[in-house]
Amino acid sequence: MKVKQSLIYLALIITGAFTVLAFAPANHGLCLIIALLGLLAYIEYSIATHELHSNLLLGAYCFGFGLFVAQLYWFFSSIYYVIGAPLIVAILAIFICNGYLALYVLLSVWLYKRLRTPFSEFNYIILFPSVWVLGEWLRGWIFTGFSWCDIAYAQVDNSLMQGYFPVIGSYGISWLTMSIVGFIFMIIQNRHNLLAGNRQKINLAQRAAIIYFALIAIAGYFLHGKQYTEKYGKPVKIAMIQGNIAQSQKWSSKEILNTLGIYSSLIAKAKADIVLLPETAFVVYSNFLPQHYLADIVHFAESNGAELVIGMPKVIDKKGNYVNAAVVVTDPKEKYYAKSHLVPYGEYTPFAGAFSWFYSLIQLPMVGFSSGGENQPPLVIANQKVAFNICYENGFGSELIEAAKRSTLMINISDMVWYGTTIAKDLHLQLSQARAMENQRYFIQETNTGLTAIIDPFGKVIARLPEFKRMIMTDSVNGMIGTTPYQKYGNYPVIMLCGLIILLGFIINKFYFSRIIVTKDIKNEESINN
């Protein structure tokens, strides 16, 4: 029996891992549906056969662990191969991080079992998506959050879902996707009646579910391409410099001059209105740069009629606190955007005393960044209002809304060299595609090694550089103005809906089981009287 249960857990890990094929670069959406149907089938079978509660939850945890490990295996690659930490540290890190993330899948399944009602259509199509999205939302918020691997990002190229992004955002897309999975599960369970057209055995809830599914598809068709924003001003030409600087070279004091020379020559060649360098392209403060270097590259940019934006650390006060910034060096005041949502254990050190042993083993550079604060205004560059975000900030849609509403253009600067040749760069691009659609702005993604790309307001990647090539990509984009429904309301409608549905599930359960108890008591009294 233990062997059989162990095999089930292994199968669930593999099923969870199967979801990776639905995300970039594979993009096989059917794999996600199959995997989630497998999870739902396991849950329903376990409940129907009165499987031990602990076994059900452990199975859900195994599914979640497989889901996250398959997508986030690059944790290991970046810690072991790029940073050079000991093997045991890299292995522990991937187990701890993904083990923690899998707890949110366990939580969703626990809530589903706890709130599951006698009405299967409600359970599959309404309740299951709500508890799942609640888990995603909590995962994107607790301990500063981590929103990679949300179901929605597998839908950025789905034409029937793209139109929903500017209306309900990524959590709404996750909800709809899970609801469709529940609908398919209902069809499979009732396939003999539904597919045979046995109308007498098709209940009202099933009829309503079929109409509901049809409405989702029809609305998705008509929402696709619907425009909430309009062009602003003249097109702006942007030059994206992909330096392709290796990690070993970038942070080496012996190679700094060589790196600066590479960027200097690329800046001189870039002819555009805005020239972009990636996150921490310069790893030293501006006052530590060689004498006249900054003035020289500013001169190169201005000679070409460009404004130059460089990713670099910037000291912000007399105490020496510094931020991870995108600095407009051609501006006399050197206006800048400072990264707000920092990477825990990568850019700042929560519980530094408790984890001092960890930092001594991995020796990360510059982990003492300060946060730039929320709702920083867009920077006016080349007659455009630019909303910047840095690195994995593009994964937090609600945090970008305020700046995006006031902007005409969105730019992310990142350094993906940490993740080598893994799929991290592809997943990162999907986050940017979602943000482009939610805000209906052109979204520029500027990186060191790839993927450097331009995304249009409808989520389409219209230009991109090949990975690991030292190149400049120059293209023109339009500024956009206007407000999408998602920008107006954010995640509140979807999260409130999930909360109300969970409350409804609780009320139905309480009422239904209370009625059963009362009915049993009445029958017992009648039998005693007789």
Coordinates of C-alpha atoms in Angstrom, one line a residue, residues 234-443:
K234 CA 5.0 61.3 -32.8
P235 CA 6.7 57.9 -32.8
V236 CA 9.9 57.8 -30.8
K237 CA 13.0 55.9 -31.9
I238 CA 14.6 53.6 -29.3
A239 CA 18.0 52.0 -29.4
M240 CA 18.3 48.9 -27.1
I241 CA 21.9 48.0 -26.4
Q242 CA 22.4 44.3 -25.5
G243 CA 26.0 44.3 -24.2
N244 CA 26.2 40.5 -23.7
I245 CA 28.6 41.0 -20.8
A246 CA 29.4 37.7 -19.0
Q247 CA 28.8 37.5 -15.3
S248 CA 32.5 36.8 -14.6
Q249 CA 33.5 39.9 -16.6
K250 CA 30.8 42.2 -15.3
W251 CA 31.6 41.9 -11.6
S252 CA 35.4 41.6 -12.0
S253 CA 37.4 44.7 -11.0
K254 CA 40.0 43.7 -13.6
E255 CA 37.4 43.8 -16.4
I256 CA 35.5 47.0 -15.5
L257 CA 37.5 49.2 -17.9
N258 CA 37.0 46.6 -20.7
T259 CA 33.2 46.6 -20.0
L260 CA 33.0 50.4 -20.0
G261 CA 34.9 50.4 -23.3
I262 CA 32.4 48.0 -24.9
Y263 CA 29.5 50.2 -23.8
S264 CA 31.2 53.4 -24.9
S265 CA 31.6 52.1 -28.4
L266 CA 28.0 50.8 -28.6
I267 CA 26.6 54.1 -27.3
A268 CA 28.6 56.0 -30.0
K269 CA 27.0 53.8 -32.7
A270 CA 23.4 54.1 -31.4
K271 CA 21.3 56.6 -33.3
A272 CA 17.9 57.1 -31.7
D273 CA 15.8 59.4 -29.5
I274 CA 16.3 57.2 -26.5
V275 CA 19.3 54.9 -25.9
L276 CA 18.9 52.1 -23.2
L277 CA 21.5 50.1 -21.3
P278 CA 20.4 47.2 -19.1
E279 CA 20.1 46.8 -15.4
T280 CA 23.4 47.4 -13.6
A281 CA 25.2 47.8 -16.9
F282 CA 27.6 49.8 -14.8
V283 CA 28.4 48.2 -11.4
V284 CA 30.0 51.2 -9.9
Y285 CA 28.7 54.6 -8.8
S286 CA 29.0 57.4 -11.3
N287 CA 31.7 59.2 -9.2
F288 CA 33.9 56.0 -9.4
L289 CA 33.8 56.0 -13.2
P290 CA 37.1 56.9 -14.9
Q291 CA 37.6 60.7 -15.2
H292 CA 35.7 62.2 -18.1
Y293 CA 34.1 58.8 -19.0
L294 CA 30.5 59.9 -18.2
A295 CA 31.0 63.2 -20.0
D296 CA 32.3 61.4 -23.0
I297 CA 29.4 58.9 -23.4
V298 CA 26.9 61.8 -22.7
H299 CA 28.6 63.7 -25.6
F300 CA 28.3 60.6 -27.9
A301 CA 24.6 60.3 -27.1
E302 CA 23.8 64.0 -27.5
S303 CA 25.7 64.1 -30.8
N304 CA 23.3 61.5 -32.1
G305 CA 20.3 63.5 -30.7
A306 CA 19.6 60.9 -28.0
E307 CA 18.8 60.8 -24.3
L308 CA 20.8 58.0 -22.6
V309 CA 19.4 55.8 -19.8
I310 CA 21.8 53.6 -17.9
G311 CA 21.1 50.9 -15.3
M312 CA 23.5 51.5 -12.4
P313 CA 23.6 51.8 -8.6
K314 CA 23.1 55.3 -7.3
V315 CA 23.8 56.7 -3.9
I316 CA 20.7 58.5 -2.6
D317 CA 21.8 60.1 0.7
K318 CA 24.8 61.1 2.9
K319 CA 24.6 57.8 4.8
G320 CA 25.7 56.0 1.7
N321 CA 22.4 54.2 1.0
Y322 CA 22.1 53.2 -2.6
V323 CA 19.4 52.0 -5.0
N324 CA 19.2 49.9 -8.2
A325 CA 18.4 52.6 -10.7
A326 CA 17.7 53.6 -14.2
V327 CA 19.5 56.9 -14.6
V328 CA 19.0 59.5 -17.3
V329 CA 22.6 60.6 -17.5
T330 CA 22.0 63.1 -20.3
D331 CA 19.7 65.0 -17.9
P332 CA 21.6 67.7 -15.9
K333 CA 19.9 66.6 -12.7
E334 CA 20.4 62.9 -13.6
K335 CA 16.7 62.1 -12.9
Y336 CA 16.2 58.4 -12.2
Y337 CA 13.8 55.6 -11.4
A338 CA 14.9 53.5 -8.3
K339 CA 13.8 49.9 -8.1
S340 CA 11.0 49.6 -5.5
H341 CA 10.2 45.8 -5.2
L342 CA 13.6 44.3 -4.3
V343 CA 14.5 40.6 -4.5
P344 CA 14.8 39.2 -1.0
Y345 CA 18.2 37.6 -0.3
G346 CA 19.3 38.9 -3.7
E347 CA 19.1 42.7 -3.3
Y348 CA 18.5 43.1 0.4
T349 CA 18.9 40.9 3.4
P350 CA 15.8 40.1 5.5
F351 CA 16.8 38.4 8.8
A352 CA 20.5 39.2 7.9
G353 CA 21.7 37.8 11.2
A354 CA 20.0 34.4 10.8
F355 CA 21.2 34.0 7.2
S356 CA 24.7 35.3 7.6
W357 CA 26.1 31.8 7.0
F358 CA 24.2 31.7 3.6
Y359 CA 25.6 34.9 2.4
S360 CA 29.1 33.9 3.4
L361 CA 28.7 30.8 1.2
I362 CA 27.3 32.4 -2.0
Q363 CA 29.0 35.8 -1.8
L364 CA 26.5 37.8 -3.8
P365 CA 27.6 41.3 -5.0
M366 CA 25.7 44.3 -3.8
V367 CA 22.9 42.9 -1.6
G368 CA 22.4 46.0 0.4
F369 CA 20.1 48.0 -1.9
S370 CA 17.5 50.3 -0.5
S371 CA 14.0 50.5 -2.0
G372 CA 13.1 53.4 -4.2
G373 CA 9.6 53.6 -2.8
E374 CA 6.1 53.1 -4.4
N375 CA 4.3 55.1 -7.1
Q376 CA 7.4 57.0 -8.4
P377 CA 6.3 59.3 -11.3
P378 CA 7.1 58.5 -14.9
L379 CA 10.3 60.1 -16.2
V380 CA 9.9 62.6 -19.1
I381 CA 12.3 61.4 -21.8
A382 CA 12.3 62.5 -25.5
N383 CA 8.8 64.0 -25.0
Q384 CA 7.5 60.7 -23.6
K385 CA 6.4 59.9 -20.1
V386 CA 8.2 56.6 -19.4
A387 CA 7.2 54.3 -16.6
F388 CA 10.3 52.2 -15.7
N389 CA 10.4 48.9 -13.8
I390 CA 13.5 46.8 -13.1
C391 CA 14.1 43.0 -13.3
Y392 CA 11.3 41.0 -11.8
E393 CA 9.1 44.0 -10.9
N394 CA 7.3 43.2 -14.2
G395 CA 5.7 40.3 -12.4
F396 CA 3.7 42.6 -10.1
G397 CA 1.0 44.0 -12.2
S398 CA -0.9 45.9 -9.6
E399 CA 2.3 47.7 -8.4
L400 CA 2.8 49.1 -11.9
I401 CA -0.7 50.5 -12.5
E402 CA -0.3 54.0 -11.0
A403 CA 2.9 54.8 -13.0
A404 CA 1.5 53.2 -16.1
K405 CA -1.7 55.3 -16.1
R406 CA 0.4 58.4 -16.1
S407 CA 2.8 57.2 -18.7
T408 CA 2.9 56.9 -22.5
L409 CA 5.5 54.1 -22.6
M410 CA 6.7 51.3 -20.3
I411 CA 10.3 50.1 -20.1
N412 CA 11.8 47.2 -18.1
I413 CA 15.6 46.9 -17.8
S414 CA 17.0 43.6 -16.6
D415 CA 20.2 41.6 -16.4
M416 CA 19.2 38.0 -17.2
V417 CA 22.8 36.8 -17.2
W418 CA 22.1 35.3 -13.8
Y419 CA 20.0 32.6 -15.4
G420 CA 22.2 31.5 -18.2
T421 CA 20.6 29.5 -21.0
T422 CA 17.6 28.4 -18.9
I423 CA 13.9 29.2 -19.6
A424 CA 13.9 32.1 -17.0
K425 CA 14.4 34.7 -19.8
D426 CA 11.4 33.2 -21.7
L427 CA 9.2 33.3 -18.6
H428 CA 10.3 36.8 -17.9
L429 CA 9.2 37.9 -21.4
Q430 CA 5.7 36.5 -20.8
L431 CA 5.4 38.6 -17.7
S432 CA 6.2 41.7 -19.8
Q433 CA 3.6 40.6 -22.4
A434 CA 1.0 40.5 -19.7
R435 CA 1.9 43.9 -18.4
A436 CA 1.8 45.4 -22.0
M437 CA -1.8 44.1 -22.4
E438 CA -3.1 45.1 -19.0
N439 CA -1.9 48.7 -19.5
Q440 CA -2.2 48.8 -23.4
R441 CA 1.2 50.5 -23.7
Y442 CA 4.2 49.6 -25.8
F443 CA 6.5 47.7 -23.4

